[in-house]
Amino acid sequence: MTATDATNSDKETREATVERDDVVLEVNDLSVTFQSDDGPLQAVREVSYVLRAGEALGIVGESGSGKSVTSMAIMGLLPRNARVTGSARVLGQEVVGLTDAQISKVRGERIAMIFQDPLTSLNPVYTVGYQIAEAVLAHRNVGRAKAMDRALELLELVGIPHPEQRLKQYPHELSGGMRQRVVIAIAMANDPDVIIADEPTTALDVTVQAQVLEALNAARRETGAALVLITHDLGVVAGNVDRVAVMYGGRIVESGPVEEVFYRPRMPYALGLLGSLPRLDADRRERLTPIMGTPPSLNAMPPGCSFAPRCPMARTRCHEEEPLLLKLDERGDRVWADVGDPEAHSAACHFSAELGESTPADLFRAESVAGPDTEVGTERGSAREEATDPPAVDGTGADSGAGGGEPILTVTDLVKNFPIRSKGLLRRKIGEVQAVSGISLDLREKETLALVGESGCGKSTTARLLLQLIRRTSGEVHYRGQPLHALTPRQMRPLRRDLQIVFQDPFASLDPRMTVADIIAEPLRVHREGNGKSRRRVAELLELVGLNPEHGSRYPHEFSGGQRQRIGVARAWRSTRGC
Amino acid sequence: MLVYTVRRVLGAIPVLLLASVLTFVLIDVSGDPLANLRVMQPPPDPEVIQLQEERLYLDRSMPERYWLWITGIGGNGDIGLLQGEFGPSTQSATYDIGANIAERLGVTLRLVGAATVFAIGLAVLTGVVSAMRQYSKLDYTLTFVGFLALAMPTFWFAGIVQQAGVGFNELLGTQFFATVGDGTYQAQSESGFGLVTNALAYMTLPTIVLMLTSFASWSRYQRTSMLEVLNSDYVRLARAKGLPNRVVVRRHALRTALIPLTTVVAVGMAAIIDGTVLTERVFQWRGLGEFFIQAVAANDSFALMAWLMLSGTTVILANLIADLLYGVLDPRIRYE
Ligand SMILES: Nc1ncnc2c1ncn2[C@@H]1O[C@H](COP(=O)(O)OP(=O)(O)OP(=O)(O)O)[C@@H](O)[C@H]1O
Ligand SMILES: [Mg+2]
């Protein structure tokens, strides 16, 4: 134990040594507790940060680490079962504990928010123009016509082509990327001082992500707003923010300037995050180094460091004493840093000094080798020409299992045309669009095949065709020798449990009125598995995708975005197959 | 939109035709229109029976009779839907089914209209309040009342309401509520304000009875759809814009939560029409419900057919209106 470690009592003595007059958002010891059936859940614990005018702060962290909840607490948008303590000041004004009427003057005017899922963020029954103008009119009494002019100007700013036409369109007539740009336009409508963007690009494809980030940067240039950018994507963080905060188990566990945190992480978790980032330039034979285990359950936090159970360098002290968020001084001692100091690099780890120049592989590979290989799942990149190569990525003999070389799914010349119909009484077919034109592919056991392409190029249609959710125009699909394209829906039924789909939009595909356990059990029930057996399966599946089995009784809206996606995976998963 | 409407109306014709064939056959095999006459004591003259059979076209085969009922070709001028005639009645030779239905339709429409309007209004109100105060005492109370109403048999509830009305009148010592009759006759001697109070006195109790079940199920529905919308991302974005709560609820939540209710109401129209039969019986209204009961009692096949065709058309019409309304309310749906 380092005798010079700072203690809590030092906290009061440290004084603001850094200028604070340009601070736009100051969060101090913000905590959020949800009242739930399984007792109180501490989703956010004593989060503090400071944001200066024009600055950009990135918040990264695993799914469920409390990133969204922190931001919603600042906006006052949490459901009634949430209790918020601590303070958040926007331009010096306290916003925690304001009444709805008071905080609605702050929302949109001083602090604006962009949400994760552009497909559901806009109201389907109002035009795009109306929804932007509405944001203007909420704070400025300029009249309808002026507000519409402003809406047009905003659409131009975020780079939407033909803005005059778009104004009169409804959200469903716009692509996901365009809708997200509309949401950005809404956020900048009143020149806010802070914009919080909660995973603005996660639901979008790569080409569109760049456009949306560009729109976000345009918004910052135009309004001079400071930005809080929440994301999973460390690449996005690197290019767009000045400082970054890493969250784990509801706390900030490391924070500092981007380069500092990326190149000299002082906390094993941050190091691990970097290691689980897939890199295109890296040797494909080299595996990702995942962090083993799952995040702690919020209602059963370990007494010491919350990362200790998964940390390869954890020692007795880590399991007993929760580390404070401190920086290292020149002598290697851990001392308080001013939250307002933009240069401070702090970490919540008793042993951050020892981390030195470790790479993710050094720290986490040692551990993952100890576990059986299959636990990680073996994936093999697959492109057609590669099929004859010896197992490419993973030389551990995983492919010696059943059916190694035999394709289990074969697709030849798959074509799908959608009819275009006339507007008359008879709705005659007057033309066709070709959504999928002549796709052929093979899929072998244990293979992962990625379909990559721009939005609208037919990826989802292909997936639906494979599963016979829609009928092909021509071409063949064989699954383990059976011609799927020739089966009747009834004959197809027993095969449905072998061929499952995880839908694109995690929230829209989960029935909001069913508990998560019921959602996951549904395919099991349809495919006739006993009730007690299906309950056990549900618990297993939840664990498998890294969720707490006790969460089965919750509803989808009580989960974070990433957790919902996992629910979709659990639902699709069927490993009762003989492997 | 117009094209769509025309297409839907044209599409409804074969549905109605098929339904008419089925009901015609069912009514024909389920009872003999002259059963009452045949078992009469002392037995009537065989000639009388034969005359009746000819008057009611019972001397022809069923397919012939159906054809006659539709077209009226070869009949005595008192039959043929296409000619606006509904056929002869067993109840008496002078009983005109068409005129009777028309007269009673007005009475029943009054009841159905009032019950539908109030059921929708109250259902939306309680649904919204329940959803906004989810898991509060108020929500639990409204939920309890809703389920109670759903579980209550209509005829029993109608009896209770009627008794309560009688009790209330005795308490006040005046005829505050009319507990018997539809008030058509009394209205003839009233004018102006008197008409209104007369209508209120006669309509209040039956309306309460008739709307109860529909109100209960619609309010449950409205609560769920409202809850779903309140948890949606776009309502959250509307709040994030800085709109005050009241605007968010009215403009963003309620507006979208009402859309699915249109379908539910359209489907529920069938239940309301069924409900009139019992309600009119208990309160002794001379409406279509009463007409239906009389027709059943008298084995009056053509009267029954007329009633069934009318309620079938109403239900189809209600669904068409709901679909058109859906298109107006939800821009994602476009009818070409
Ligand atoms: N309404 C709620 N009731 C109960 N628990 C909730 C509720 N909303 C969120 N939580 C829990 O709070 C924790 C933090 O959620 P949060 O949405 O902040 O995660 P996140 O870091 O944004 O994750 P992601 O990256 O997946 O979006 C999660 O464990 C989640 O299950
Ligand atoms: Mg989130």
mmCIF file of N, CA, C and O in Angstrom, chain A residues 72 75 77 80 100 104 107-108 111 113 115 117 120-126 130-131 134-135 138-139 170 172 183 186 423-427 507 512-513 557, chain B residues 3 6-7 10 131-134 221 224 228 231-234 236-237 239-245 247 250-253 255-256 259 329-332 334 336:
data_model
loop_
_atom_site.group_PDB
_atom_site.id
_atom_site.type_symbol
_atom_site.label_atom_id
_atom_site.label_comp_id
_atom_site.label_asym_id
_atom_site.label_seq_id
_atom_site.Cartn_x
_atom_site.Cartn_y
_atom_site.Cartn_z
ATOM 1 N N MET A 72 -29.236 11.019 -19.236
ATOM 2 C CA MET A 72 -30.667 11.252 -19.052
ATOM 3 C C MET A 72 -30.928 11.901 -17.706
ATOM 4 O O MET A 72 -31.890 12.664 -17.562
ATOM 5 N N MET A 75 -30.525 15.509 -18.194
ATOM 6 C CA MET A 75 -31.650 16.074 -18.943
ATOM 7 C C MET A 75 -32.966 15.962 -18.174
ATOM 8 O O MET A 75 -33.995 16.438 -18.645
ATOM 9 N N LEU A 77 -34.666 13.206 -17.782
ATOM 10 C CA LEU A 77 -35.537 12.376 -18.615
ATOM 11 C C LEU A 77 -35.696 10.956 -18.077
ATOM 12 O O LEU A 77 -36.208 10.092 -18.763
ATOM 13 N N ARG A 80 -39.915 7.608 -13.491
ATOM 14 C CA ARG A 80 -40.190 7.977 -12.113
ATOM 15 C C ARG A 80 -39.516 7.082 -11.080
ATOM 16 O O ARG A 80 -39.325 7.484 -9.940
ATOM 17 N N ASP A 100 -40.688 19.742 -13.686
ATOM 18 C CA ASP A 100 -40.765 19.552 -15.126
ATOM 19 C C ASP A 100 -40.867 20.883 -15.866
ATOM 20 O O ASP A 100 -40.234 21.102 -16.892
ATOM 21 N N SER A 104 -37.921 22.143 -18.464
ATOM 22 C CA SER A 104 -38.213 22.204 -19.896
ATOM 23 C C SER A 104 -37.706 23.510 -20.505
ATOM 24 O O SER A 104 -37.546 23.620 -21.709
ATOM 25 N N ARG A 107 -33.959 22.373 -21.270
ATOM 26 C CA ARG A 107 -33.862 21.388 -22.347
ATOM 27 C C ARG A 107 -34.036 22.044 -23.706
ATOM 28 O O ARG A 107 -34.954 22.825 -23.902
ATOM 29 N N GLY A 108 -33.198 21.675 -24.625
ATOM 30 C CA GLY A 108 -33.339 22.197 -25.975
ATOM 31 C C GLY A 108 -32.749 23.585 -26.123
ATOM 32 O O GLY A 108 -32.188 23.922 -27.149
ATOM 33 N N ILE A 111 -29.213 22.853 -23.316
ATOM 34 C CA ILE A 111 -28.604 21.542 -23.427
ATOM 35 C C ILE A 111 -29.516 20.668 -24.279
ATOM 36 O O ILE A 111 -30.710 20.579 -24.043
ATOM 37 N N MET A 113 -30.089 16.962 -26.711
ATOM 38 C CA MET A 113 -29.657 15.570 -26.701
ATOM 39 C C MET A 113 -30.018 14.872 -28.001
ATOM 40 O O MET A 113 -31.053 15.127 -28.605
ATOM 41 N N PHE A 115 -30.361 10.974 -29.636
ATOM 42 C CA PHE A 115 -30.457 9.605 -29.126
ATOM 43 C C PHE A 115 -29.903 8.586 -30.108
ATOM 44 O O PHE A 115 -29.682 8.866 -31.278
ATOM 45 N N ASP A 117 -31.147 5.714 -31.471
ATOM 46 C CA ASP A 117 -31.827 5.034 -32.560
ATOM 47 C C ASP A 117 -32.619 6.003 -33.439
ATOM 48 O O ASP A 117 -33.714 6.423 -33.083
ATOM 49 N N THR A 120 -36.459 5.401 -34.436
ATOM 50 C CA THR A 120 -37.591 5.583 -33.534
ATOM 51 C C THR A 120 -37.592 6.946 -32.852
ATOM 52 O O THR A 120 -38.456 7.229 -32.047
ATOM 53 N N SER A 121 -36.609 7.798 -33.175
ATOM 54 C CA SER A 121 -36.502 9.075 -32.466
ATOM 55 C C SER A 121 -37.488 10.132 -32.935
ATOM 56 O O SER A 121 -37.732 11.100 -32.237
ATOM 57 N N LEU A 122 -38.007 9.978 -34.153
ATOM 58 C CA LEU A 122 -38.920 10.997 -34.672
ATOM 59 C C LEU A 122 -40.342 10.473 -34.642
ATOM 60 O O LEU A 122 -40.582 9.288 -34.870
ATOM 61 N N ASN A 123 -41.279 11.365 -34.357
ATOM 62 C CA ASN A 123 -42.684 10.968 -34.311
ATOM 63 C C ASN A 123 -43.189 10.672 -35.728
ATOM 64 O O ASN A 123 -43.107 11.523 -36.604
ATOM 65 N N PRO A 124 -43.723 9.465 -35.946
ATOM 66 C CA PRO A 124 -44.105 9.057 -37.296
ATOM 67 C C PRO A 124 -45.242 9.872 -37.902
ATOM 68 O O PRO A 124 -45.416 9.870 -39.117
ATOM 69 N N VAL A 125 -46.018 10.584 -37.107
ATOM 70 C CA VAL A 125 -47.205 11.225 -37.676
ATOM 71 C C VAL A 125 -47.027 12.714 -37.993
ATOM 72 O O VAL A 125 -47.960 13.346 -38.466
ATOM 73 N N TYR A 126 -45.857 13.260 -37.742
ATOM 74 C CA TYR A 126 -45.645 14.665 -38.097
ATOM 75 C C TYR A 126 -44.529 14.790 -39.127
ATOM 76 O O TYR A 126 -43.597 13.983 -39.139
ATOM 77 N N TYR A 130 -42.227 20.106 -39.473
ATOM 78 C CA TYR A 130 -43.009 20.417 -38.283
ATOM 79 C C TYR A 130 -42.217 20.119 -37.021
ATOM 80 O O TYR A 130 -42.217 20.908 -36.076
ATOM 81 N N GLN A 131 -41.530 18.984 -37.021
ATOM 82 C CA GLN A 131 -40.835 18.578 -35.800
ATOM 83 C C GLN A 131 -39.624 19.462 -35.506
ATOM 84 O O GLN A 131 -39.263 19.660 -34.354
ATOM 85 N N GLU A 134 -41.104 22.900 -34.418
ATOM 86 C CA GLU A 134 -41.630 22.763 -33.068
ATOM 87 C C GLU A 134 -40.539 23.025 -32.022
ATOM 88 O O GLU A 134 -40.776 23.662 -31.000
ATOM 89 N N ALA A 135 -39.330 22.514 -32.317
ATOM 90 C CA ALA A 135 -38.216 22.715 -31.388
ATOM 91 C C ALA A 135 -37.879 24.198 -31.294
ATOM 92 O O ALA A 135 -37.585 24.721 -30.216
ATOM 93 N N ALA A 138 -40.575 26.029 -29.329
ATOM 94 C CA ALA A 138 -40.626 25.706 -27.904
ATOM 95 C C ALA A 138 -39.926 26.787 -27.086
ATOM 96 O O ALA A 138 -40.244 26.995 -25.921
ATOM 97 N N HIS A 139 -38.960 27.466 -27.686
ATOM 98 C CA HIS A 139 -38.213 28.471 -26.924
ATOM 99 C C HIS A 139 -38.273 29.877 -27.502
ATOM 100 O O HIS A 139 -37.952 30.831 -26.824
ATOM 101 N N TYR A 170 -42.491 12.819 -44.282
ATOM 102 C CA TYR A 170 -42.626 12.183 -42.976
ATOM 103 C C TYR A 170 -41.378 11.346 -42.693
ATOM 104 O O TYR A 170 -40.692 10.912 -43.625
ATOM 105 N N HIS A 172 -40.761 8.328 -42.056
ATOM 106 C CA HIS A 172 -40.557 7.024 -42.698
ATOM 107 C C HIS A 172 -40.100 7.154 -44.138
ATOM 108 O O HIS A 172 -39.691 6.185 -44.746
ATOM 109 N N VAL A 183 -32.485 14.759 -36.459
ATOM 110 C CA VAL A 183 -32.414 14.857 -34.998
ATOM 111 C C VAL A 183 -31.301 15.832 -34.597
ATOM 112 O O VAL A 183 -31.463 16.626 -33.667
ATOM 113 N N ILE A 186 -32.590 19.249 -35.019
ATOM 114 C CA ILE A 186 -33.452 19.606 -33.893
ATOM 115 C C ILE A 186 -32.604 20.017 -32.690
ATOM 116 O O ILE A 186 -32.894 20.998 -32.014
ATOM 117 N N LYS A 423 -51.261 3.027 -59.884
ATOM 118 C CA LYS A 423 -52.067 3.616 -58.834
ATOM 119 C C LYS A 423 -53.556 3.425 -59.077
ATOM 120 O O LYS A 423 -54.371 3.858 -58.291
ATOM 121 N N GLY A 424 -53.927 2.795 -60.185
ATOM 122 C CA GLY A 424 -55.338 2.696 -60.567
ATOM 123 C C GLY A 424 -56.103 1.709 -59.725
ATOM 124 O O GLY A 424 -55.623 1.160 -58.743
ATOM 125 N N LEU A 425 -57.333 1.483 -60.154
ATOM 126 C CA LEU A 425 -58.238 0.603 -59.439
ATOM 127 C C LEU A 425 -57.709 -0.821 -59.435
ATOM 128 O O LEU A 425 -57.890 -1.572 -58.487
ATOM 129 N N LEU A 426 -57.075 -1.220 -60.521
ATOM 130 C CA LEU A 426 -56.675 -2.618 -60.653
ATOM 131 C C LEU A 426 -55.298 -2.900 -60.096
ATOM 132 O O LEU A 426 -54.916 -4.049 -59.945
ATOM 133 N N ARG A 427 -54.532 -1.858 -59.804
ATOM 134 C CA ARG A 427 -53.173 -2.015 -59.302
ATOM 135 C C ARG A 427 -52.374 -2.977 -60.159
ATOM 136 O O ARG A 427 -51.815 -3.955 -59.678
ATOM 137 N N PHE A 507 -34.772 -2.504 -30.502
ATOM 138 C CA PHE A 507 -35.933 -2.186 -29.691
ATOM 139 C C PHE A 507 -37.216 -2.508 -30.426
ATOM 140 O O PHE A 507 -38.139 -3.088 -29.874
ATOM 141 N N PRO A 512 -42.806 -4.687 -26.495
ATOM 142 C CA PRO A 512 -42.613 -3.952 -25.244
ATOM 143 C C PRO A 512 -43.478 -4.476 -24.106
ATOM 144 O O PRO A 512 -43.246 -4.160 -22.955
ATOM 145 N N ARG A 513 -44.499 -5.276 -24.428
ATOM 146 C CA ARG A 513 -45.399 -5.711 -23.372
ATOM 147 C C ARG A 513 -45.058 -7.091 -22.820
ATOM 148 O O ARG A 513 -45.745 -7.615 -21.984
ATOM 149 N N HIS A 557 -37.826 -1.983 -22.117
ATOM 150 C CA HIS A 557 -37.392 -0.586 -21.973
ATOM 151 C C HIS A 557 -36.539 -0.379 -20.738
ATOM 152 O O HIS A 557 -35.966 0.687 -20.554
ATOM 153 N N VAL B 3 -60.378 6.071 -54.908
ATOM 154 C CA VAL B 3 -60.244 4.790 -55.584
ATOM 155 C C VAL B 3 -60.243 3.665 -54.566
ATOM 156 O O VAL B 3 -60.914 2.643 -54.719
ATOM 157 N N VAL B 6 -63.754 3.082 -53.219
ATOM 158 C CA VAL B 6 -64.578 2.355 -54.183
ATOM 159 C C VAL B 6 -64.190 0.879 -54.194
ATOM 160 O O VAL B 6 -65.038 -0.014 -54.155
ATOM 161 N N ARG B 7 -62.872 0.650 -54.184
ATOM 162 C CA ARG B 7 -62.410 -0.738 -54.221
ATOM 163 C C ARG B 7 -62.901 -1.503 -52.987
ATOM 164 O O ARG B 7 -63.333 -2.647 -53.072
ATOM 165 N N LEU B 10 -66.693 -2.179 -53.283
ATOM 166 C CA LEU B 10 -66.921 -3.277 -54.225
ATOM 167 C C LEU B 10 -66.513 -4.599 -53.591
ATOM 168 O O LEU B 10 -67.190 -5.615 -53.761
ATOM 169 N N ALA B 131 -52.454 5.566 -17.648
ATOM 170 C CA ALA B 131 -51.097 5.393 -18.163
ATOM 171 C C ALA B 131 -50.158 6.430 -17.567
ATOM 172 O O ALA B 131 -49.020 6.132 -17.207
ATOM 173 N N MET B 132 -50.655 7.670 -17.428
ATOM 174 C CA MET B 132 -49.780 8.719 -16.909
ATOM 175 C C MET B 132 -49.463 8.497 -15.438
ATOM 176 O O MET B 132 -48.452 8.929 -14.951
ATOM 177 N N ARG B 133 -50.385 7.862 -14.717
ATOM 178 C CA ARG B 133 -50.134 7.560 -13.305
ATOM 179 C C ARG B 133 -49.995 6.054 -13.137
ATOM 180 O O ARG B 133 -50.669 5.485 -12.288
ATOM 181 N N GLN B 134 -49.187 5.430 -13.939
ATOM 182 C CA GLN B 134 -49.071 3.970 -13.863
ATOM 183 C C GLN B 134 -48.701 3.548 -12.448
ATOM 184 O O GLN B 134 -47.840 4.162 -11.819
ATOM 185 N N TYR B 221 -57.349 -0.974 -23.490
ATOM 186 C CA TYR B 221 -56.550 -0.907 -24.705
ATOM 187 C C TYR B 221 -55.819 0.435 -24.811
ATOM 188 O O TYR B 221 -54.632 0.499 -25.129
ATOM 189 N N THR B 224 -52.782 0.635 -22.492
ATOM 190 C CA THR B 224 -51.588 -0.052 -22.981
ATOM 191 C C THR B 224 -50.934 0.725 -24.108
ATOM 192 O O THR B 224 -49.717 0.884 -24.133
ATOM 193 N N GLU B 228 -47.172 2.441 -24.048
ATOM 194 C CA GLU B 228 -46.166 2.117 -25.041
ATOM 195 C C GLU B 228 -45.590 3.393 -25.650
ATOM 196 O O GLU B 228 -44.386 3.550 -25.776
ATOM 197 N N ASN B 231 -43.352 5.518 -23.373
ATOM 198 C CA ASN B 231 -41.994 4.998 -23.226
ATOM 199 C C ASN B 231 -41.187 5.100 -24.511
ATOM 200 O O ASN B 231 -40.058 4.640 -24.565
ATOM 201 N N SER B 232 -41.790 5.666 -25.561
ATOM 202 C CA SER B 232 -41.116 5.614 -26.857
ATOM 203 C C SER B 232 -40.029 6.674 -26.962
ATOM 204 O O SER B 232 -39.997 7.647 -26.212
ATOM 205 N N ASP B 233 -39.134 6.449 -27.907
ATOM 206 C CA ASP B 233 -38.026 7.373 -28.110
ATOM 207 C C ASP B 233 -38.501 8.748 -28.557
ATOM 208 O O ASP B 233 -37.928 9.757 -28.190
ATOM 209 N N TYR B 234 -39.564 8.793 -29.390
ATOM 210 C CA TYR B 234 -39.931 10.115 -29.902
ATOM 211 C C TYR B 234 -40.597 10.978 -28.853
ATOM 212 O O TYR B 234 -40.497 12.202 -28.909
ATOM 213 N N ARG B 236 -39.602 10.872 -25.786
ATOM 214 C CA ARG B 236 -38.420 11.331 -25.051
ATOM 215 C C ARG B 236 -37.756 12.491 -25.795
ATOM 216 O O ARG B 236 -37.351 13.480 -25.189
ATOM 217 N N LEU B 237 -37.681 12.391 -27.120
ATOM 218 C CA LEU B 237 -37.074 13.483 -27.888
ATOM 219 C C LEU B 237 -37.928 14.742 -27.778
ATOM 220 O O LEU B 237 -37.394 15.856 -27.674
ATOM 221 N N ARG B 239 -39.680 15.649 -25.260
ATOM 222 C CA ARG B 239 -39.343 16.255 -23.971
ATOM 223 C C ARG B 239 -37.993 16.944 -24.048
ATOM 224 O O ARG B 239 -37.806 18.035 -23.511
ATOM 225 N N ALA B 240 -37.038 16.284 -24.718
ATOM 226 C CA ALA B 240 -35.684 16.832 -24.802
ATOM 227 C C ALA B 240 -35.666 18.152 -25.563
ATOM 228 O O ALA B 240 -34.774 18.962 -25.376
ATOM 229 N N LYS B 241 -36.656 18.372 -26.438
ATOM 230 C CA LYS B 241 -36.728 19.639 -27.154
ATOM 231 C C LYS B 241 -37.068 20.784 -26.227
ATOM 232 O O LYS B 241 -36.885 21.940 -26.586
ATOM 233 N N GLY B 242 -37.651 20.442 -25.067
ATOM 234 C CA GLY B 242 -38.052 21.488 -24.137
ATOM 235 C C GLY B 242 -39.533 21.785 -24.191
ATOM 236 O O GLY B 242 -39.985 22.803 -23.678
ATOM 237 N N LEU B 243 -40.331 20.901 -24.816
ATOM 238 C CA LEU B 243 -41.779 21.114 -24.822
ATOM 239 C C LEU B 243 -42.322 20.818 -23.417
ATOM 240 O O LEU B 243 -41.876 19.883 -22.774
ATOM 241 N N PRO B 244 -43.274 21.619 -22.961
ATOM 242 C CA PRO B 244 -43.852 21.336 -21.645
ATOM 243 C C PRO B 244 -44.628 20.018 -21.670
ATOM 244 O O PRO B 244 -45.146 19.607 -22.703
ATOM 245 N N ASN B 245 -44.698 19.401 -20.507
ATOM 246 C CA ASN B 245 -45.282 18.073 -20.383
ATOM 247 C C ASN B 245 -46.658 17.956 -21.035
ATOM 248 O O ASN B 245 -46.949 17.010 -21.756
ATOM 249 N N VAL B 247 -47.989 19.577 -23.482
ATOM 250 C CA VAL B 247 -47.914 19.537 -24.945
ATOM 251 C C VAL B 247 -47.391 18.180 -25.417
ATOM 252 O O VAL B 247 -47.892 17.612 -26.385
ATOM 253 N N ARG B 250 -50.261 15.631 -25.099
ATOM 254 C CA ARG B 250 -51.357 15.812 -26.044
ATOM 255 C C ARG B 250 -50.884 15.604 -27.483
ATOM 256 O O ARG B 250 -51.430 14.803 -28.232
ATOM 257 N N ARG B 251 -49.819 16.307 -27.851
ATOM 258 C CA ARG B 251 -49.438 16.353 -29.252
ATOM 259 C C ARG B 251 -48.678 15.115 -29.692
ATOM 260 O O ARG B 251 -48.858 14.621 -30.795
ATOM 261 N N HIS B 252 -47.808 14.619 -28.835
ATOM 262 C CA HIS B 252 -46.967 13.503 -29.277
ATOM 263 C C HIS B 252 -47.447 12.139 -28.792
ATOM 264 O O HIS B 252 -47.377 11.176 -29.519
ATOM 265 N N ALA B 253 -47.930 12.087 -27.539
ATOM 266 C CA ALA B 253 -48.319 10.765 -27.035
ATOM 267 C C ALA B 253 -49.744 10.411 -27.451
ATOM 268 O O ALA B 253 -49.976 9.429 -28.144
ATOM 269 N N ARG B 255 -51.867 11.696 -29.605
ATOM 270 C CA ARG B 255 -52.132 11.685 -31.039
ATOM 271 C C ARG B 255 -51.780 10.340 -31.670
ATOM 272 O O ARG B 255 -52.532 9.789 -32.458
ATOM 273 N N THR B 256 -50.632 9.792 -31.325
ATOM 274 C CA THR B 256 -50.252 8.514 -31.916
ATOM 275 C C THR B 256 -50.925 7.342 -31.208
ATOM 276 O O THR B 256 -51.213 6.335 -31.835
ATOM 277 N N ILE B 259 -54.348 6.145 -32.711
ATOM 278 C CA ILE B 259 -54.463 5.483 -34.011
ATOM 279 C C ILE B 259 -54.948 4.034 -33.900
ATOM 280 O O ILE B 259 -55.932 3.665 -34.533
ATOM 281 N N LEU B 329 -54.988 9.421 -40.108
ATOM 282 C CA LEU B 329 -54.240 9.648 -38.865
ATOM 283 C C LEU B 329 -52.782 9.233 -38.973
ATOM 284 O O LEU B 329 -51.923 9.805 -38.332
ATOM 285 N N ASP B 330 -52.502 8.209 -39.736
ATOM 286 C CA ASP B 330 -51.140 7.685 -39.798
ATOM 287 C C ASP B 330 -50.550 7.848 -41.198
ATOM 288 O O ASP B 330 -50.923 7.141 -42.119
ATOM 289 N N PRO B 331 -49.618 8.797 -41.339
ATOM 290 C CA PRO B 331 -49.079 9.066 -42.676
ATOM 291 C C PRO B 331 -48.282 7.908 -43.257
ATOM 292 O O PRO B 331 -48.000 7.895 -44.444
ATOM 293 N N ARG B 332 -47.925 6.926 -42.426
ATOM 294 C CA ARG B 332 -47.175 5.795 -42.969
ATOM 295 C C ARG B 332 -48.066 4.933 -43.839
ATOM 296 O O ARG B 332 -47.599 4.151 -44.639
ATOM 297 N N ARG B 334 -50.721 4.734 -46.746
ATOM 298 C CA ARG B 334 -51.248 5.507 -47.869
ATOM 299 C C ARG B 334 -52.128 4.619 -48.709
ATOM 300 O O ARG B 334 -51.718 3.558 -49.151
ATOM 301 N N GLU B 336 -53.948 4.118 -52.175
ATOM 302 C CA GLU B 336 -54.013 4.691 -53.519
ATOM 303 C C GLU B 336 -55.207 4.123 -54.262
ATOM 304 O O GLU B 336 -55.618 3.029 -54.015
#
